[in-house]
Tab-separated table of C-alpha atoms in Angstrom:
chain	number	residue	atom	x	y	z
A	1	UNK	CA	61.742	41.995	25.466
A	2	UNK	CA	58.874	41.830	27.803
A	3	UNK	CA	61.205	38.895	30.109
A	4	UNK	CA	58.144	36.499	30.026
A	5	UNK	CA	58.150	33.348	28.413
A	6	UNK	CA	56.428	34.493	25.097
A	7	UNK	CA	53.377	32.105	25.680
A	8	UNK	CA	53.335	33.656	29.319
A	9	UNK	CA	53.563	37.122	28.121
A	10	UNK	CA	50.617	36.835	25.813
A	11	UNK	CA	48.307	36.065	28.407
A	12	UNK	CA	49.901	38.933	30.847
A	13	UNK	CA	49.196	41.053	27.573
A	14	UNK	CA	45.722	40.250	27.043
A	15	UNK	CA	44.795	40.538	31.264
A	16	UNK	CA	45.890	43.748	31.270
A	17	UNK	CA	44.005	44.913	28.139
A	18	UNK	CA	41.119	42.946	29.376
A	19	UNK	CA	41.260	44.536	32.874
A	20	UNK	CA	41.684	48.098	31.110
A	21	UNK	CA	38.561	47.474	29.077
A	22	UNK	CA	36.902	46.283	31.560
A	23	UNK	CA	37.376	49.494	33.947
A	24	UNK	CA	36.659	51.541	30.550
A	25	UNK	CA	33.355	49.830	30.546
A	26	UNK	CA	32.881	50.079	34.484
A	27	UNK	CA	33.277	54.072	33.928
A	28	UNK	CA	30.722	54.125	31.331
A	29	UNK	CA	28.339	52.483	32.762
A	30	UNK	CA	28.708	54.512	36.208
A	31	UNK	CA	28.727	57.540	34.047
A	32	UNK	CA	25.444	56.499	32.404
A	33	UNK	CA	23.796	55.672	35.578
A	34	UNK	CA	24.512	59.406	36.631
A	35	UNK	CA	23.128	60.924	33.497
A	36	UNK	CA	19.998	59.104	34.173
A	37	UNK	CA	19.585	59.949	37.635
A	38	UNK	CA	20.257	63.665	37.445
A	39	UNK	CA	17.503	63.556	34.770
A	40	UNK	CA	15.299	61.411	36.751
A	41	UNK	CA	15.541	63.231	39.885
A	42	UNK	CA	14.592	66.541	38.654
A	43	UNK	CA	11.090	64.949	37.894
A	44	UNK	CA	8.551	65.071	40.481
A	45	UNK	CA	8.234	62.254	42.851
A	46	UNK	CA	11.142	60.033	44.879
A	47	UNK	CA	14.091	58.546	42.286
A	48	UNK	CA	13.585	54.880	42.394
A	49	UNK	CA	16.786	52.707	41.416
A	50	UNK	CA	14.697	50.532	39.042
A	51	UNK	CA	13.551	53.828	37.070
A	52	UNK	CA	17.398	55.011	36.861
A	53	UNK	CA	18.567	51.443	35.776
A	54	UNK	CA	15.775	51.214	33.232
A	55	UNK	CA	16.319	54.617	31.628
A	56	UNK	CA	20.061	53.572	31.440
A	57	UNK	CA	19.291	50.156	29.851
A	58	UNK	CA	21.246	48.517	32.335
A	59	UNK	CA	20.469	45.675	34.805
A	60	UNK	CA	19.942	46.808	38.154
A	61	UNK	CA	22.853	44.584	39.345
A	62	UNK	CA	25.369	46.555	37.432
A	63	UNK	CA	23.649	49.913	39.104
A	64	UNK	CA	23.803	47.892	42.595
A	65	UNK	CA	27.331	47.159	41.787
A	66	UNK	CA	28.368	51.017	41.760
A	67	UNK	CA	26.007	52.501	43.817
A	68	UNK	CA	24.189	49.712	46.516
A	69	UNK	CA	21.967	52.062	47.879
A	70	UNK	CA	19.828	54.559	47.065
A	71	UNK	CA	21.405	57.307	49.516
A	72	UNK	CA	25.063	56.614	48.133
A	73	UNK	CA	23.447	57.134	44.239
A	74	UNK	CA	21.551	60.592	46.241
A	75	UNK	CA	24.777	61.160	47.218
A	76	UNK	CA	26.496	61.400	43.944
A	77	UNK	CA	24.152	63.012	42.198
A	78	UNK	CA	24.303	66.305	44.972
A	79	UNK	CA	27.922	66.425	44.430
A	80	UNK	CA	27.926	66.351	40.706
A	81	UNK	CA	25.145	69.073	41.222
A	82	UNK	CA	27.122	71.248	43.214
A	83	UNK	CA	30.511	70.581	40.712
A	84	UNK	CA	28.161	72.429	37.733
A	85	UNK	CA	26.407	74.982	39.644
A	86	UNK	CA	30.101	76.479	40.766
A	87	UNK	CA	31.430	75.677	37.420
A	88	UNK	CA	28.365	77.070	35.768
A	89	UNK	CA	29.500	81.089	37.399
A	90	UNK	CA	32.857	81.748	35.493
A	91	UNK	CA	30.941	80.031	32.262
A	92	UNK	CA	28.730	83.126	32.645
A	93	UNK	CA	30.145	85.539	33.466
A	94	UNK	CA	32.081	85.204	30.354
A	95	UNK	CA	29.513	85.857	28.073
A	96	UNK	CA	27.216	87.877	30.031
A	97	UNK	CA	26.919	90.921	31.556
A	98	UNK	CA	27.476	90.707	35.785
A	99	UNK	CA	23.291	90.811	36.306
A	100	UNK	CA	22.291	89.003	33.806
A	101	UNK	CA	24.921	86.226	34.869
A	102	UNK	CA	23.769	86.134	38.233
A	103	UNK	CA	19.981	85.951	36.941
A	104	UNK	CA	20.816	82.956	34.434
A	105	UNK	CA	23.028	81.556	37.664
A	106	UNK	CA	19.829	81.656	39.763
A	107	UNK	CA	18.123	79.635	36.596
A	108	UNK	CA	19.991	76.643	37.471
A	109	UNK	CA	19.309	76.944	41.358
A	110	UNK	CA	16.340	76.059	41.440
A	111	UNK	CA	16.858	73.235	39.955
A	112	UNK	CA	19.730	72.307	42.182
A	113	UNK	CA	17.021	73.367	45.186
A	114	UNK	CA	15.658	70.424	44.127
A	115	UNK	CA	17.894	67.942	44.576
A	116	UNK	CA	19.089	69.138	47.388
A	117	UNK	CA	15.569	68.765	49.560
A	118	UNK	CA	15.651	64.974	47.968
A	119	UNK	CA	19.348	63.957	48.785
A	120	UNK	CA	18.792	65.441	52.360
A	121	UNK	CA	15.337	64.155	53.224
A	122	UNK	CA	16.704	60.431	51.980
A	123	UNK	CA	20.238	60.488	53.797
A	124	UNK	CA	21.078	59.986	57.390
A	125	UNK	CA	21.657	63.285	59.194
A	126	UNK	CA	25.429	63.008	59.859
A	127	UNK	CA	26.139	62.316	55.696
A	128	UNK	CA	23.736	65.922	54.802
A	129	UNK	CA	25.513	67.088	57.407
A	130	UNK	CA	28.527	66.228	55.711
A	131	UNK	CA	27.400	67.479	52.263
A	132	UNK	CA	26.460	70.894	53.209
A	133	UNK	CA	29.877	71.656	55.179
A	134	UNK	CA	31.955	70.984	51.676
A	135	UNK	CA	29.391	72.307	49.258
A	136	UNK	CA	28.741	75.794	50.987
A	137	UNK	CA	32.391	77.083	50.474
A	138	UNK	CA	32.115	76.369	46.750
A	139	UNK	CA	29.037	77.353	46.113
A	140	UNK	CA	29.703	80.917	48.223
A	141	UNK	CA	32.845	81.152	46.207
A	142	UNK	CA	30.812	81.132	43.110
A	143	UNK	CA	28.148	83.716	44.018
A	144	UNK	CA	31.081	85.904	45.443
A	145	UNK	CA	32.865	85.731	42.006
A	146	UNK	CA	28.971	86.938	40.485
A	147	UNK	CA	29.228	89.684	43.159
A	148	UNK	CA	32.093	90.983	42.597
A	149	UNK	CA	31.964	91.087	38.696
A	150	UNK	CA	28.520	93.096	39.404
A	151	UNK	CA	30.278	95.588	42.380
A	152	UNK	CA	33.402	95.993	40.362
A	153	UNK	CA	30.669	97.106	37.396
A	154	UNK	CA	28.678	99.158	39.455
A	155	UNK	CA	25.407	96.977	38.493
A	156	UNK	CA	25.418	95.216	42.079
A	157	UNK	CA	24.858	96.912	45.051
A	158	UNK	CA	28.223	97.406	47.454
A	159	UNK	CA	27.026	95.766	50.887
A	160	UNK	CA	25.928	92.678	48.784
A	161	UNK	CA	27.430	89.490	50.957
A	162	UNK	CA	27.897	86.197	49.329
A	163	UNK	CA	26.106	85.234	52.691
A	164	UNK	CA	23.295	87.055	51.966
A	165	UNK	CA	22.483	85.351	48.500
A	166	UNK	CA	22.655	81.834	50.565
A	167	UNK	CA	20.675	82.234	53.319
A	168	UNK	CA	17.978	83.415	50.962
A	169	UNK	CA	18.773	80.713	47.732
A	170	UNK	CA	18.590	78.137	50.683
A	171	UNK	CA	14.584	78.698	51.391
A	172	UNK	CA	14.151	77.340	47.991
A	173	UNK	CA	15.009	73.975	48.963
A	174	UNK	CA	11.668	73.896	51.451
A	175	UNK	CA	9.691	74.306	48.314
A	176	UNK	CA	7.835	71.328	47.204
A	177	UNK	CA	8.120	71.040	43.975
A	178	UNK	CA	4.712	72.681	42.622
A	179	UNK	CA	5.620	75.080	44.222
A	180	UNK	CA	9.230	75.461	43.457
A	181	UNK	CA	8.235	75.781	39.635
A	182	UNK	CA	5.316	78.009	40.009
A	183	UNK	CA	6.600	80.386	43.090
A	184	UNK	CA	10.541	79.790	42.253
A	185	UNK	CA	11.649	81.957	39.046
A	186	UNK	CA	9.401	85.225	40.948
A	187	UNK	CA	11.267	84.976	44.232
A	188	UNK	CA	14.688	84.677	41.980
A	189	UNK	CA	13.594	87.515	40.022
A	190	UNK	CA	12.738	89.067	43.228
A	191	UNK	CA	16.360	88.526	44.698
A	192	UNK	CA	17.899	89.651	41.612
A	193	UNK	CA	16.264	93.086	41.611
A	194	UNK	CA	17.191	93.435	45.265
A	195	UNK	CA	20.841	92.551	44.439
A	196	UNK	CA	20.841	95.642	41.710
A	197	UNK	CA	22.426	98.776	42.575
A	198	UNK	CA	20.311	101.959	43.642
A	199	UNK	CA	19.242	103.347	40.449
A	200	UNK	CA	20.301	100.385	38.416
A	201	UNK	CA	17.883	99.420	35.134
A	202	UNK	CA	16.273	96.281	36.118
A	203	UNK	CA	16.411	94.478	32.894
A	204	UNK	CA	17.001	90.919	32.141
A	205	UNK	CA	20.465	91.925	30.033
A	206	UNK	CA	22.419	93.545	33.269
């Protein structure tokens, strides 16, 4: 017995699976208005709220709702970024050779070069500030995993620092974006080459 009066129970019954559906709901919408944004704001130009909401099909109160500004949507959208490009490394490295991981790696950052320029050119300089500090360790955790894969298979060269890869990945996000896509993939190619071990084959398979 629920200890309610069974009228009174009824309506506890149907709050709570009212409330429940309503969260459900809440989720999916916030989870839609991410989708659209990370799509949106790897096309050229600023991401503009009323673009996201309208790709979404949602009214822009429900987007203003989850995210009231424009920096905390930025803000989202650089930390999901981040969450994929680390997860992204072990995904890889599964079903690639060490090289060619680290190449197809390299793929996605330019892409997260992107949004990183945007989400730090729109936020105040205390909350990029913020970002960077927690998304460096990750991120060098993931290219020292693709490092080490590569030294332990003798396709990487030894004295190959996780450091090294960042301070060099990071000049990509001072590209605008013409040319990020036209200059981007050679410098990555570039890097990769540099990355292989002295007498290495420099193909795209590792």
């Amino acid at each position: 017995m629920s200890g309610y009066p069974d009228e009174l129970s009824g309506h506890v019954s149907a709050y709570v699976k009212g409330a429940a559906a309503s969260r459900a709901d809440a989720r999916r919408n916030r989870d839609r208005i991410l989708r659209a944004a990370r799509d949106l704001v790897h096309e050229p130009g600023e991401l503009k709220l009323n673009a996201v909401a309208k790709a979404c099909g949602i009214g822009q109160g429900t987007l203003y709702r989850h995210f009231p500004t424009r920096e905390d949507l930025l803000v989202e959208v650089y930390r999901h970024e981040v969450d994929d490009l680390v997860a992204a490394a072990p995904r890889l490295l599964a079903s690639h050779p060490p090289v060619a991981a680290l190449a197809a790696w390299f793929d996605r950052v330019a892409g997260y070069a992107r949004v990183k320029r945007d989400v730090f050119a729109a936020v105040e300089a205390a909350t990029w500030r913020d970002l960077a500090a927690h998304s460096l360790g990750p991120i060098g955790e993931a290219v020292e995993l693709l490092l080490a894969a590569g030294r332990s298979a003798g396709s990487i060269r030894a004295d190959a620092e996780a450091r090294d890869v960042i301070v060099l990945i990071s000049w990509l996000s001072r590209l605008d974006d013409t040319e990020l896509d036209s200059r981007g993939p050679r410098l990555l190619a570039i890097l990769v080459d540099g990355l292989r071990a002295p007498g290495g084959i420099v193909t795209g398979s590792g």
